[in-house]
Short mmCIF file of C-alpha atoms in Angstrom, two decimals:
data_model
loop_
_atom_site.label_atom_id
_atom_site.label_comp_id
_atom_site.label_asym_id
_atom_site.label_seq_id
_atom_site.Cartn_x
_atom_site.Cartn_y
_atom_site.Cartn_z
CA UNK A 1 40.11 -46.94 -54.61
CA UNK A 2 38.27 -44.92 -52.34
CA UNK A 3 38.87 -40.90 -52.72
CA UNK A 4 37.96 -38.81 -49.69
CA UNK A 5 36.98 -35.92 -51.03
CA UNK A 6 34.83 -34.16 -48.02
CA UNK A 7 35.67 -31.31 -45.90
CA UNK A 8 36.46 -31.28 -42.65
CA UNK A 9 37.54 -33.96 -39.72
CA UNK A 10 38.21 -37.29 -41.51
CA UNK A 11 36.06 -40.53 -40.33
CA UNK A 12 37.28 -44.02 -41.13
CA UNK A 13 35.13 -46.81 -41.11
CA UNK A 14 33.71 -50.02 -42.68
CA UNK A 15 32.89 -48.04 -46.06
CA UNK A 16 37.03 -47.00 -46.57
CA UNK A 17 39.18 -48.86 -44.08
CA UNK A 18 39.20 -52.14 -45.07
CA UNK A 19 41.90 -54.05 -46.84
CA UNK A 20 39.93 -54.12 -50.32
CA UNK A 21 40.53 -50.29 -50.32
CA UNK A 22 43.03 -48.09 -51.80
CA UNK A 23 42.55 -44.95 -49.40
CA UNK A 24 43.51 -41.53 -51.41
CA UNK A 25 43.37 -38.66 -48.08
CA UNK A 26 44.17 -35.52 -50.55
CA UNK A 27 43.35 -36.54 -54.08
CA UNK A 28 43.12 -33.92 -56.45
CA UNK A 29 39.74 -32.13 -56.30
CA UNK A 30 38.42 -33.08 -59.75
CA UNK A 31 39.86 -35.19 -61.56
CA UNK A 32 39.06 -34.30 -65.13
CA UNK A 33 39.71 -30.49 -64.24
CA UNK A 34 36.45 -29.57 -63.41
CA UNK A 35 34.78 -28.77 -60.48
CA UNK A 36 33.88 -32.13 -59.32
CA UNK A 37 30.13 -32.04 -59.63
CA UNK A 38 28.53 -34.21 -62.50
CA UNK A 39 27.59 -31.97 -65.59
CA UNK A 40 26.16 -32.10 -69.26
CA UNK A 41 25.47 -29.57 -71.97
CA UNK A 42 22.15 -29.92 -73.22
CA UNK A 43 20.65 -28.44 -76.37
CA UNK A 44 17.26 -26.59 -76.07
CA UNK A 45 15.36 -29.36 -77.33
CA UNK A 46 17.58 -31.79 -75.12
CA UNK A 47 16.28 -29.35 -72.02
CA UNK A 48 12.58 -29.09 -72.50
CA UNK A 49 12.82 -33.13 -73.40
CA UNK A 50 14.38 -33.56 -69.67
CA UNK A 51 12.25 -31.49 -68.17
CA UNK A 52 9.07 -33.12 -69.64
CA UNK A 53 10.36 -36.35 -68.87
CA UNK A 54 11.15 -35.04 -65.13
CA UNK A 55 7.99 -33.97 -64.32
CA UNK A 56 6.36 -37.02 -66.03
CA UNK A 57 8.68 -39.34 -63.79
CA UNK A 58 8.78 -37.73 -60.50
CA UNK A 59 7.09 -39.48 -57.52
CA UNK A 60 4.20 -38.73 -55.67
CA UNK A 61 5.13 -37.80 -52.24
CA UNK A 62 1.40 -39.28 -51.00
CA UNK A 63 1.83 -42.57 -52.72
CA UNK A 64 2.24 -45.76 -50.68
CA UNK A 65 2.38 -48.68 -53.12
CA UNK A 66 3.33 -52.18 -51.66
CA UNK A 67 6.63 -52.47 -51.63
CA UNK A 68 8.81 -55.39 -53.89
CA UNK A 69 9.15 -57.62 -50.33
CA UNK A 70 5.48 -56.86 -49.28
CA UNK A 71 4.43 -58.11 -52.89
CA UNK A 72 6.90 -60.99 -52.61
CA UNK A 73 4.99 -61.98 -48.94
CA UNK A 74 1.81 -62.48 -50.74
CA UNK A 75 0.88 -59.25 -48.75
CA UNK A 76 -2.63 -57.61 -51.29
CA UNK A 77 -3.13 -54.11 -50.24
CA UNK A 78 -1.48 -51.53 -48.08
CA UNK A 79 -1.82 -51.79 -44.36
CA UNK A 80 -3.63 -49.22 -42.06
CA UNK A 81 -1.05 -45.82 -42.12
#
């Protein structure tokens, strides 16, 4: 089932208009009542374990490790930028 749920002119298109799709034009906003965005309710320690983990995971916008198909071409150290 595919649920449109943007604003504005409606686009078809390989991603919702095939036959393998159920197409739902005006579903209901949120299903579960809500608002539609994703959402959790954290407890203090919960929050300053997320954050800590989301600064410890976050990427580093100068990086430029090989990628998985560079690796997989036998391909040893990044090429000139």
């Amino acid at each position: 089932t595919y649920y449109n749920m943007s604003e504005g002119d409606d686009i078809r298109g390989s991603w919702n208009s095939d036959r393998h799709f159920e197409y739902v034009a005006n579903p209901q906003p949120a299903v579960d009542g809500g608002e539609g965005g994703a959402s959790v309710k954290l407890t203090a320690k919960q929050k300053a374990l997320a954050k800590t983990m989301a600064k410890r995971t976050q990427s580093d916008p100068d990086g430029d490790p090989l990628t998985g198909a560079e690796l997989g071409a036998g391909k040893k150290s990044p090429g000139p930028r």
